[in-house]
XYZ file of C-alpha atoms in Angstrom:
705
model
C -0.109 -0.120 0.031
C 2.758 2.662 -1.686
C 3.316 5.277 -3.964
C 4.752 2.584 -5.428
C 2.532 0.194 -5.275
C -0.365 2.042 -6.181
C -2.486 -1.238 -7.929
C -1.646 -3.580 -4.879
C -3.502 -0.234 -2.916
C -5.996 0.347 -4.568
C -7.042 -3.196 -4.315
C -6.657 -3.001 -0.903
C -8.888 -0.544 0.171
C -11.303 -2.021 -2.749
C -11.653 -5.114 -0.711
C -11.728 -2.833 2.648
C -15.121 -1.277 1.094
C -16.969 -4.526 0.633
C -15.782 -5.876 3.977
C -17.207 -2.640 5.328
C -20.584 -2.984 2.926
C -20.372 -6.678 4.100
C -20.740 -5.684 8.362
C -23.393 -2.417 8.024
C -25.502 -5.145 6.050
C -24.976 -8.968 8.109
C -28.475 -8.460 9.083
C -30.065 -9.589 5.899
C -27.031 -11.363 5.236
C -26.804 -14.205 7.869
C -30.593 -14.036 7.566
C -31.069 -12.556 10.859
C -33.126 -10.158 8.572
C -35.880 -10.892 6.644
C -36.699 -10.562 3.074
C -39.107 -9.084 1.831
C -41.150 -7.573 -1.312
C -40.458 -9.112 -4.595
C -36.848 -10.270 -3.258
C -39.188 -13.287 -1.582
C -40.268 -14.034 -5.075
C -36.964 -13.801 -6.358
C -35.572 -16.254 -3.395
C -38.725 -18.752 -4.010
C -37.443 -18.682 -7.274
C -34.009 -19.583 -8.267
C -33.901 -22.250 -5.217
C -36.564 -23.733 -7.885
C -34.340 -23.507 -10.627
C -30.595 -24.058 -9.140
C -31.811 -26.970 -6.715
C -33.309 -28.169 -9.794
C -30.017 -28.281 -11.814
C -28.855 -29.630 -8.865
C -30.868 -32.582 -9.373
C -30.386 -32.564 -13.020
C -32.840 -31.378 -14.273
C -34.353 -27.963 -15.836
C -37.081 -27.138 -14.778
C -40.009 -26.014 -17.832
C -42.695 -25.878 -15.137
C -43.441 -25.297 -11.828
C -46.208 -27.506 -10.636
C -46.109 -26.135 -7.201
C -47.528 -22.715 -8.340
C -51.072 -22.431 -7.879
C -51.700 -25.814 -9.094
C -49.290 -26.023 -11.961
C -47.643 -23.292 -14.565
C -45.317 -23.301 -16.752
C -41.902 -22.352 -15.689
C -40.561 -20.093 -18.544
C -42.257 -16.707 -16.885
C -39.966 -16.912 -13.994
C -36.541 -18.197 -15.714
C -36.998 -14.653 -17.063
C -37.427 -13.534 -14.651
C -34.284 -14.539 -12.995
C -32.427 -14.040 -16.338
C -31.423 -18.139 -16.472
C -28.521 -17.583 -18.484
C -27.043 -16.485 -16.544
C -24.127 -18.755 -15.224
C -23.166 -17.290 -11.916
C -25.548 -19.518 -10.477
C -23.556 -21.983 -10.586
C -22.105 -19.964 -6.817
C -24.985 -20.804 -4.923
C -24.550 -24.338 -6.318
C -21.245 -24.470 -4.903
C -22.003 -23.141 -1.909
C -24.666 -25.545 -1.489
C -22.406 -28.302 -2.077
C -19.355 -27.535 0.806
C -22.837 -27.445 3.113
C -24.063 -24.099 3.404
C -27.811 -23.820 3.326
C -29.443 -22.119 0.668
C -30.624 -19.291 2.143
C -27.641 -18.192 2.980
C -25.690 -19.499 -0.097
C -28.181 -17.194 -1.795
C -27.655 -14.420 0.449
C -24.642 -14.663 0.153
C -24.250 -15.198 -3.940
C -26.174 -11.585 -4.282
C -23.275 -9.768 -1.887
C -20.770 -11.487 -4.556
C -22.898 -10.558 -7.537
C -23.579 -6.665 -6.491
C -19.891 -6.876 -5.428
C -18.938 -7.739 -8.901
C -20.769 -5.246 -10.028
C -18.730 -2.232 -8.753
C -16.184 -3.654 -9.363
C -16.719 -3.229 -12.846
C -18.034 0.350 -11.920
C -14.338 0.264 -10.535
C -13.112 -0.667 -14.454
C -15.321 1.187 -16.789
C -14.264 4.517 -14.519
C -10.576 3.597 -15.345
C -10.835 2.866 -18.560
C -12.937 6.459 -19.054
C -11.179 8.616 -16.736
C -7.578 6.648 -16.050
C -7.133 7.505 -13.165
C -7.250 5.463 -10.273
C -8.395 7.312 -7.320
C -11.457 8.729 -9.235
C -11.925 5.700 -10.276
C -12.423 3.859 -7.009
C -13.934 7.437 -5.398
C -17.014 5.910 -7.607
C -16.790 2.469 -7.104
C -17.654 3.813 -2.781
C -20.183 6.377 -4.171
C -21.786 3.821 -6.127
C -21.233 0.543 -3.943
C -22.614 2.635 -0.333
C -25.982 3.806 -2.364
C -29.118 2.847 -2.517
C -28.609 -0.214 -5.398
C -26.958 -2.291 -2.609
C -30.777 -2.101 -0.534
C -32.205 -3.517 -3.280
C -30.978 -6.662 -3.295
C -33.348 -7.180 -0.461
C -36.161 -5.894 -1.567
C -35.633 -6.445 -5.301
C -34.403 -8.039 -8.153
C -32.427 -4.249 -9.725
C -28.880 -5.960 -9.503
C -29.902 -9.013 -11.680
C -30.031 -5.951 -14.389
C -27.789 -3.566 -12.849
C -25.036 -5.681 -13.279
C -25.207 -7.333 -16.303
C -25.647 -4.381 -17.664
C -22.560 -2.071 -15.833
C -20.749 -6.010 -17.052
C -21.685 -4.716 -20.525
C -20.514 -0.678 -20.705
C -16.851 -1.919 -18.821
C -16.874 -4.512 -22.058
C -18.134 -2.204 -24.246
C -15.714 0.178 -24.236
C -12.875 -2.123 -22.900
C -13.403 -3.422 -26.397
C -13.766 -0.192 -28.263
C -10.542 0.902 -26.495
C -8.601 -2.338 -27.114
C -10.258 -4.629 -29.457
C -9.351 -8.248 -27.749
C -10.708 -11.766 -26.993
C -11.346 -11.671 -23.628
C -13.240 -8.473 -24.043
C -15.121 -8.923 -26.725
C -16.236 -12.498 -25.176
C -17.327 -10.468 -21.594
C -19.514 -8.748 -24.884
C -21.430 -11.541 -25.773
C -22.038 -13.056 -22.775
C -23.353 -10.489 -21.053
C -25.348 -9.907 -24.180
C -26.450 -13.428 -23.777
C -27.905 -12.696 -19.838
C -29.374 -9.163 -21.159
C -31.287 -11.257 -24.081
C -32.524 -14.149 -22.039
C -34.488 -12.042 -18.525
C -37.645 -11.684 -18.790
C -37.878 -6.363 -21.036
C -34.484 -7.699 -22.304
C -36.289 -4.445 -23.892
C -34.792 -2.266 -20.564
C -31.794 -2.901 -21.730
C -31.677 -2.593 -25.321
C -34.192 1.045 -25.118
C -30.461 2.202 -23.061
C -28.586 0.726 -25.761
C -30.571 2.042 -27.906
C -30.624 5.258 -26.835
C -26.596 5.562 -26.007
C -25.674 5.027 -29.608
C -27.663 7.432 -31.047
C -26.634 9.773 -28.508
C -22.868 8.787 -29.098
C -23.161 9.025 -32.740
C -24.419 12.560 -32.161
C -22.093 14.006 -29.700
C -19.047 11.937 -30.973
C -19.084 11.853 -34.492
C -15.195 11.593 -34.660
C -14.661 8.740 -33.635
C -16.621 6.695 -35.193
C -14.428 6.420 -38.205
C -11.412 4.974 -35.875
C -13.650 2.663 -34.056
C -15.091 1.704 -37.349
C -11.288 0.936 -38.414
C -10.967 -1.323 -34.394
C -13.540 -3.779 -35.001
C -13.561 -4.276 -38.723
C -9.526 -4.665 -37.992
C -10.527 -7.251 -34.477
C -13.830 -9.155 -36.854
C -10.754 -9.945 -39.873
C -8.026 -11.375 -37.391
C -10.646 -13.189 -35.759
C -13.716 -14.168 -38.491
C -14.659 -17.498 -37.234
C -15.267 -16.373 -33.391
C -17.022 -13.616 -35.150
C -19.880 -14.405 -36.696
C -20.022 -17.505 -34.350
C -20.723 -15.124 -31.491
C -22.840 -13.140 -33.279
C -25.499 -16.611 -34.352
C -25.166 -17.373 -30.592
C -26.202 -13.610 -29.781
C -28.868 -14.137 -31.733
C -29.939 -18.221 -30.876
C -29.905 -16.091 -26.929
C -33.427 -14.680 -27.952
C -35.359 -17.401 -29.292
C -35.899 -18.364 -25.217
C -37.182 -15.050 -25.111
C -39.306 -15.374 -28.869
C -40.943 -18.646 -27.277
C -41.825 -16.747 -24.439
C -43.531 -14.462 -25.931
C -45.007 -16.729 -28.681
C -46.706 -19.191 -25.924
C -47.626 -16.250 -23.800
C -49.490 -14.972 -27.271
C -51.714 -18.122 -27.287
C -53.439 -17.287 -23.769
C -52.034 -20.262 -21.781
C -50.827 -17.954 -19.600
C -51.925 -14.401 -18.036
C -51.020 -12.433 -15.345
C -54.407 -10.913 -13.798
C -53.049 -9.081 -11.121
C -51.245 -6.860 -13.436
C -53.793 -6.658 -16.361
C -56.980 -5.936 -14.229
C -60.178 -6.536 -16.588
C -58.223 -4.872 -19.216
C -58.777 -6.371 -23.081
C -55.766 -6.322 -24.437
C -55.494 -9.956 -26.350
C -51.704 -10.396 -25.860
C -50.860 -11.499 -22.070
C -47.864 -9.343 -21.450
C -49.131 -6.375 -22.789
C -48.985 -4.083 -19.621
C -52.656 -1.309 -19.682
C -51.399 2.573 -20.558
C -53.643 3.099 -17.759
C -51.597 1.601 -14.796
C -48.680 3.350 -16.292
C -48.732 5.555 -13.478
C -45.233 5.360 -11.229
C -41.897 7.142 -13.553
C -39.424 8.811 -12.022
C -41.280 10.687 -10.709
C -43.141 9.513 -8.404
C -40.202 7.282 -7.273
C -38.120 10.738 -7.111
C -40.700 12.132 -5.051
C -41.754 9.553 -2.515
C -38.007 9.061 -2.177
C -37.984 13.509 -0.907
C -39.840 12.203 1.652
C -37.024 9.900 3.566
C -34.889 12.389 3.638
C -34.450 11.784 7.497
C -32.297 8.981 7.545
C -33.332 8.382 10.663
C -36.347 6.423 8.620
C -34.885 5.502 5.529
C -35.891 2.032 3.897
C -36.139 0.342 1.244
C -36.954 1.102 -2.835
C -35.543 5.217 -1.416
C -33.303 6.547 -4.319
C -30.027 8.007 -2.612
C -27.061 8.353 -3.289
C -23.831 10.078 -0.627
C -24.584 13.681 -0.051
C -20.179 13.257 -0.418
C -21.402 13.150 -4.773
C -23.292 16.461 -5.242
C -20.632 18.495 -3.683
C -18.581 17.563 -6.467
C -20.995 18.163 -8.738
C -21.159 21.148 -7.631
C -17.179 21.747 -7.126
C -16.974 20.496 -11.255
C -19.602 23.343 -11.978
C -16.491 26.234 -12.528
C -14.600 24.146 -15.035
C -14.241 23.797 -18.715
C -17.525 21.707 -20.057
C -16.694 18.525 -21.816
C -18.281 17.069 -24.287
C -18.350 13.573 -22.565
C -20.502 15.600 -19.601
C -22.727 16.709 -22.670
C -22.727 13.340 -23.327
C -23.465 12.415 -19.860
C -25.967 14.889 -18.970
C -28.009 14.419 -22.450
C -27.853 10.725 -21.933
C -28.913 11.324 -18.140
C -32.061 13.622 -18.890
C -33.496 12.225 -22.325
C -33.885 8.717 -20.871
C -35.618 10.482 -17.359
C -37.592 12.177 -19.770
C -39.111 9.272 -21.688
C -40.226 8.024 -18.651
C -41.873 10.327 -17.369
C -45.312 8.486 -18.029
C -47.419 11.999 -17.813
C -47.047 14.968 -17.704
C -44.978 15.719 -21.148
C -45.500 13.747 -24.157
C -42.539 11.824 -24.799
C -43.533 8.869 -23.840
C -47.403 9.206 -25.018
C -45.979 8.659 -28.563
C -43.153 6.419 -27.797
C -46.050 4.805 -26.661
C -47.587 4.618 -28.938
C -45.010 3.763 -32.094
C -42.562 1.460 -30.069
C -43.524 -1.762 -29.232
C -41.585 -2.599 -27.092
C -43.260 -0.085 -25.030
C -46.217 -1.910 -24.261
C -44.700 -5.163 -22.106
C -43.851 -3.196 -19.274
C -44.936 -0.246 -16.193
C -42.324 -0.250 -14.476
C -40.396 3.361 -15.847
C -38.874 4.033 -12.294
C -36.776 0.678 -12.842
C -34.728 2.219 -15.000
C -33.610 4.802 -12.255
C -32.553 1.934 -10.432
C -30.329 -0.141 -13.559
C -29.248 3.100 -14.689
C -29.405 6.560 -13.934
C -27.829 5.604 -10.281
C -24.715 4.518 -12.343
C -25.026 7.097 -14.703
C -24.962 10.290 -12.456
C -21.819 9.029 -10.245
C -20.461 8.802 -14.080
C -21.309 12.530 -14.066
C -19.981 12.939 -10.703
C -16.746 11.838 -11.401
C -16.438 13.603 -14.699
C -17.392 16.846 -12.539
C -14.507 16.033 -10.328
C -12.537 15.418 -13.923
C -12.754 18.869 -14.767
C -12.760 20.607 -11.709
C -9.473 18.273 -11.010
C -7.848 19.919 -14.311
C -8.356 23.203 -13.927
C -4.580 25.301 -14.373
C -3.116 27.702 -11.595
C -0.481 29.792 -13.033
C -0.153 31.105 -9.521
C -0.988 32.055 -6.152
C -3.666 34.301 -6.553
C -5.281 30.874 -8.745
C -5.031 28.823 -5.848
C -6.430 31.110 -3.097
C -9.600 31.818 -5.630
C -10.132 28.358 -5.847
C -9.329 27.154 -2.663
C -11.872 29.963 -1.731
C -14.710 28.694 -3.710
C -14.227 25.303 -1.975
C -15.167 26.732 1.387
C -17.572 28.561 -0.395
C -19.302 25.028 -1.870
C -18.964 23.159 1.734
C -20.419 26.217 3.627
C -23.533 25.842 1.091
C -23.599 22.743 1.507
C -23.650 23.310 4.947
C -26.091 25.552 5.401
C -28.043 23.340 3.427
C -28.156 20.812 5.279
C -28.168 22.463 8.305
C -31.693 24.301 7.382
C -33.718 21.536 6.490
C -33.177 20.484 10.532
C -33.039 16.576 10.108
C -29.890 16.109 9.329
C -27.778 13.111 10.678
C -25.271 14.371 13.042
C -22.847 11.678 9.854
C -23.985 14.272 7.220
C -21.817 17.443 9.142
C -19.116 14.599 9.493
C -19.188 14.278 6.056
C -19.579 17.978 4.651
C -15.991 18.471 7.160
C -13.604 15.773 6.037
C -14.840 16.525 2.281
C -13.214 19.711 3.050
C -10.323 18.670 4.330
C -10.020 16.229 0.916
C -10.498 18.949 -1.585
C -8.368 21.677 0.088
C -5.310 19.705 0.202
C -6.213 18.700 -3.579
C -5.877 21.979 -4.507
C -3.369 23.849 -2.150
C -1.457 20.760 -3.850
C -0.384 18.486 -1.170
C -1.503 15.220 -1.170
C 0.269 12.906 0.277
C 0.943 8.847 -0.390
C -2.189 6.434 -1.821
C -2.825 5.919 1.786
C -3.363 8.867 2.852
C -5.789 10.249 0.091
C -7.015 7.023 -0.211
C -7.980 5.970 3.800
C -9.720 10.091 3.931
C -12.088 9.257 1.213
C -12.907 6.136 2.171
C -14.182 7.346 5.328
C -15.549 10.648 4.335
C -18.054 8.290 1.614
C -18.477 6.358 4.115
C -18.982 7.408 7.366
C -23.005 8.935 6.285
C -24.490 5.928 4.194
C -22.902 3.406 7.183
C -25.360 5.531 9.410
C -28.457 5.339 6.866
C -27.639 1.910 7.111
C -28.112 1.422 10.130
C -31.538 2.668 10.540
C -32.508 0.485 7.915
C -31.484 -2.496 9.684
C -33.493 -0.770 12.656
C -36.543 -0.236 10.609
C -36.587 -3.940 8.880
C -38.886 -7.049 9.812
C -36.833 -9.889 12.043
C -36.444 -13.076 10.421
C -39.276 -15.810 11.102
C -38.887 -19.566 10.340
C -41.462 -19.696 8.158
C -40.433 -16.234 5.932
C -39.138 -18.457 2.993
C -40.928 -21.294 2.590
C -42.098 -22.828 -0.983
C -43.481 -26.127 -0.406
C -42.297 -28.430 -3.417
C -40.137 -31.779 -3.165
C -38.486 -33.240 -5.862
C -39.124 -36.850 -5.706
C -42.385 -36.650 -4.279
C -45.605 -35.226 -4.734
C -48.315 -35.017 -1.934
C -51.289 -36.506 -2.368
C -53.381 -35.486 -0.170
C -53.628 -32.240 1.496
C -55.318 -31.521 3.713
C -54.482 -28.083 4.819
C -56.220 -26.799 1.499
C -59.689 -26.708 4.099
C -58.780 -24.725 6.515
C -60.927 -21.958 8.004
C -58.068 -19.205 6.530
C -58.436 -21.023 2.591
C -62.108 -21.243 2.981
C -63.208 -18.848 4.421
C -61.110 -15.131 3.073
C -62.022 -13.203 -0.383
C -60.047 -14.025 -3.166
C -56.916 -13.232 -4.267
C -56.296 -11.802 -7.404
C -53.870 -14.377 -8.875
C -50.650 -13.080 -10.279
C -49.188 -14.865 -12.628
C -51.384 -18.451 -13.358
C -52.767 -21.320 -16.196
C -55.589 -19.293 -17.790
C -57.730 -22.734 -16.818
C -57.213 -22.224 -13.648
C -57.619 -18.746 -12.907
C -61.014 -19.254 -14.849
C -61.984 -21.902 -11.807
C -60.033 -20.223 -8.722
C -62.510 -16.554 -10.135
C -65.336 -18.160 -10.533
C -65.958 -21.136 -8.118
C -66.432 -20.099 -3.596
C -63.382 -20.596 -1.847
C -64.861 -24.356 0.047
C -66.341 -26.250 -2.510
C -62.749 -25.626 -5.082
C -60.198 -26.244 -1.691
C -62.596 -29.580 -0.968
C -61.565 -30.970 -4.666
C -57.483 -29.407 -4.162
C -57.028 -31.805 -1.661
C -56.402 -34.698 -3.360
C -53.937 -34.169 -6.833
C -55.329 -37.419 -8.389
C -58.757 -38.767 -8.676
C -60.526 -41.418 -10.483
C -64.409 -41.457 -12.736
C -66.776 -42.665 -14.703
C -67.786 -40.384 -16.420
C -67.437 -37.693 -18.539
C -69.183 -33.992 -20.702
C -68.073 -32.783 -23.159
C -67.823 -29.698 -24.178
C -66.613 -26.538 -26.177
C -63.705 -25.357 -25.499
C -64.173 -22.375 -22.284
C -67.835 -22.955 -22.477
C -68.068 -24.908 -19.131
C -70.732 -24.414 -16.825
C -69.363 -23.529 -13.657
C -72.520 -23.519 -11.721
C -72.606 -27.416 -12.634
C -68.765 -28.031 -12.771
C -69.212 -26.274 -8.407
C -71.381 -28.816 -7.565
C -69.863 -31.876 -8.558
C -66.632 -30.477 -7.267
C -69.322 -29.604 -3.936
C -71.241 -33.373 -3.880
C -67.635 -35.687 -5.015
C -69.741 -36.382 -8.036
C -68.468 -39.821 -10.378
C -68.270 -36.349 -12.910
C -65.905 -34.485 -14.947
C -66.404 -32.244 -17.624
C -63.821 -32.539 -20.318
C -62.989 -29.669 -23.569
C -63.451 -30.942 -27.065
C -64.549 -29.000 -29.747
C -67.823 -29.903 -32.160
C -67.396 -33.799 -34.195
C -64.885 -35.087 -31.590
C -65.327 -38.645 -30.534
C -64.773 -38.438 -27.267
C -65.591 -41.888 -24.743
C -67.746 -40.787 -22.168
C -67.839 -43.767 -20.149
C -65.819 -45.484 -18.834
C -67.012 -49.860 -19.080
C -67.234 -50.459 -14.780
C -71.045 -51.907 -14.746
C -71.773 -50.623 -11.092
C -69.881 -47.388 -11.609
C -70.296 -45.751 -7.749
C -72.512 -42.915 -7.351
C -69.249 -41.064 -6.389
C -65.702 -40.063 -7.696
C -62.262 -41.502 -6.372
C -59.803 -39.641 -4.653
C -56.429 -41.089 -4.675
C -54.139 -40.976 -1.541
C -51.114 -42.530 -0.042
C -53.318 -45.560 0.415
C -54.527 -46.530 -2.002
C -53.340 -49.551 -3.138
C -53.629 -50.010 -7.067
C -51.374 -46.770 -7.518
C -48.064 -45.439 -6.909
C -46.120 -42.575 -7.619
C -42.948 -43.788 -9.574
C -41.361 -40.468 -10.368
C -41.744 -37.450 -9.631
C -39.829 -33.932 -11.398
C -41.008 -30.831 -12.033
C -41.991 -31.717 -15.758
C -42.741 -35.525 -15.212
C -44.549 -37.901 -13.386
C -44.369 -41.634 -14.006
C -47.024 -43.810 -11.899
C -48.155 -47.902 -11.793
C -51.985 -47.861 -12.063
C -53.858 -51.740 -11.542
C -57.432 -51.589 -11.870
C -60.723 -53.488 -13.344
C -61.841 -51.366 -15.216
C -61.716 -48.184 -17.655
C -61.200 -45.293 -15.597
C -60.459 -41.820 -16.032
C -58.002 -40.394 -14.003
C -57.734 -36.610 -13.036
C -54.050 -34.456 -12.200
C -55.128 -31.908 -10.517
C -52.080 -29.748 -12.328
C -53.421 -27.133 -14.579
C -53.463 -27.828 -18.639
C -51.542 -26.944 -21.238
C -50.998 -27.598 -24.313
C -47.426 -28.849 -24.374
C -47.815 -31.733 -21.582
C -47.998 -35.541 -23.546
C -49.806 -38.499 -21.644
C -47.818 -42.146 -22.782
C -49.867 -45.484 -21.469
C -47.406 -48.647 -21.027
C -45.088 -46.612 -24.209
C -48.068 -45.397 -26.367
C -49.424 -41.786 -26.899
C -52.444 -41.055 -25.368
C -55.192 -38.100 -26.004
C -55.264 -36.297 -22.899
C -57.844 -33.967 -22.404
C -58.534 -30.414 -20.404
C -61.015 -31.500 -17.189
C -62.787 -30.016 -15.057
C -61.777 -26.481 -16.669
C -58.543 -25.897 -16.089
C -56.746 -29.133 -15.598
C -55.292 -32.622 -17.134
C -56.917 -36.432 -17.472
C -57.069 -39.120 -19.815
C -58.533 -42.166 -19.971
C -56.811 -45.303 -18.491
C -57.055 -48.955 -19.621
C -58.215 -51.701 -17.220
C -54.864 -53.710 -16.194
C -51.614 -52.887 -15.303
C -50.565 -49.531 -16.473
C -47.813 -47.130 -16.260
C -48.881 -43.687 -16.836
C -46.320 -41.306 -18.235
C -47.126 -37.104 -17.810
C -44.422 -35.366 -19.109
C -43.943 -31.338 -20.174
C -42.176 -29.480 -23.164
C -40.741 -30.513 -26.324
C -37.764 -32.491 -26.893
C -36.167 -29.019 -28.687
C -37.032 -26.608 -25.643
C -34.765 -28.451 -23.293
C -32.223 -28.700 -25.797
C -32.437 -24.653 -26.670
C -31.930 -23.913 -22.944
C -29.473 -26.540 -21.703
C -27.082 -25.316 -24.776
C -27.620 -21.888 -24.774
C -26.154 -22.776 -20.554
C -23.494 -24.300 -21.684
C -23.086 -22.119 -23.794
C -22.634 -18.880 -21.640
C -20.296 -21.200 -19.646
C -17.682 -21.648 -22.348
C -17.965 -18.008 -23.153
C -17.043 -17.042 -19.487
C -14.694 -19.400 -19.760
C -13.187 -18.032 -22.654
C -13.441 -14.507 -21.136
C -11.602 -15.988 -17.812
C -9.127 -17.692 -20.212
C -7.891 -14.954 -22.488
C -7.953 -12.315 -19.767
C -5.451 -14.373 -17.843
C -3.003 -14.276 -21.176
C -3.539 -10.692 -21.740
C -2.547 -10.566 -18.066
C 0.474 -13.300 -18.636
C 1.622 -11.006 -22.022
C 1.632 -7.965 -20.464
C 3.892 -9.176 -17.703
């Protein structure tokens, strides 16, 4: 940690700051404080994904989500192509519980994004001290708090890495930069809504071309020279990038069929496509997020989803106002302002125009996410640009030096007066202003000491305020409770009977609006009273002898509710006119009631079960119609004794099939071979790109040494 080894010194402080960050969030990272809001859902679905993967299963179906639903929606939400989920599996393999494995993965993943931001700042400013300042400000901004109430980091981290590799490759085209660019593009393209990323990238490129037209020929020359020397790598990578959109395209195609819906998000709007967001629900944009955050300027009330950047950054911003305006500052400012104005859903004309003419805006409504995905990191870059502008002001005589020093004192005095007149500042804010005055006075007076002194002072002044804010956040958070993260599933068994469904709580409560469900199950859930539905769904498998065939989606819910309530030996199946449907079994003396199956049924045995598959053995004296109370979807297939059978959409939402007399092996399978191949192949390719990135980066370091 000396002047002779600035890289080692910077590495120490980067790691030290992360250790302090861990300490400030230890209540969450040790699972003493509970996850909340969207973070809980992402915890559950990530667990379902990685634990299936650890069993060699790629889960395209989730049988435990509201009686079964396609899992592709959740795979897209968590970004299933991300190879860094392997960290969770590795932690678990050495005996670390899943909850801690997941939380520590989040912390490491977040830190990697902050390191990427440091590397990006180094590429832009070529100054370790400035880059470290940006790393500190972003690390201790509100971004880190969103690990525990949202999923922001699953987009923000790969987005930062993408732009680092884009800048690095543009400056010095090398293989590891190119592979990193492709890898993080794949990760972002594989998310539920890559449109956030594509809008940011498109706007970035347009404004860059307009602001730096003289750089385009130079960049084009570097790119073409690299592509000419690496033709095979370039062509294969472009093909894989195109291929990485296939899961998203498949997901959008399947969602257009209406087999899965998002009723909580859409309400009663008739939109034609499951994923389209009603314009009238776009009532929360960037302005609303900032206005909401303004209510928590008193950091003693600090909570999640509050936009916060260490106050030191605003001091730097004002210091840079007296310097020479640079094209880079104009570009960063324009990029932020154009994006900000475009995500104001009312009051400005931009969003209405874009919503009408750009189709991708119809598929997401959380416009304020742009603040967390991009605008906060971009703001920190603008702060660093102002830092650079201020420190490049030339001082040719002592009078100019005195003037600059007095300006520094004046900015800090104004900062003190602003904070003081609000009457709600925490004490650490005043300490930060005092330490900032010391730092900038030393910089202006050119009395900067060894790296350890500068870095220690900067670290202390940036961290002092956020540490107090995080302390209050922890005090305001709820403690962990034993059932906080419960997702009831097993990978080898299926609960055949669930008496918990008939509890007073389940049968007396009002209907919820489901967030995500199969279309059929949502219809049944909303149109059948709680008690008969819960009574029916106690049993995962039921045998009946009689069917009533109706046109698809023309079901009489009164009859269906009566069947559920009385356990009638009958089921309703969907069949188009003219389809031959067997309506009765060959049992000469069928019982009056349906036959529920449970663990005591000697003629039934569950041989195998996982997310996408169920295999059962049955031995019955007469034909029976087997109802599997897991949601129907056209991607399900059923084979009986290795021969494909007709699978019916039964009782408006579930699966059913005729079972012959005698001993039978029945297999339910979800999805096609190409769907599994596509997802598994893309996941493998992501690992290959990661391995290639590391390999070529190591070779590059060895070559430079």
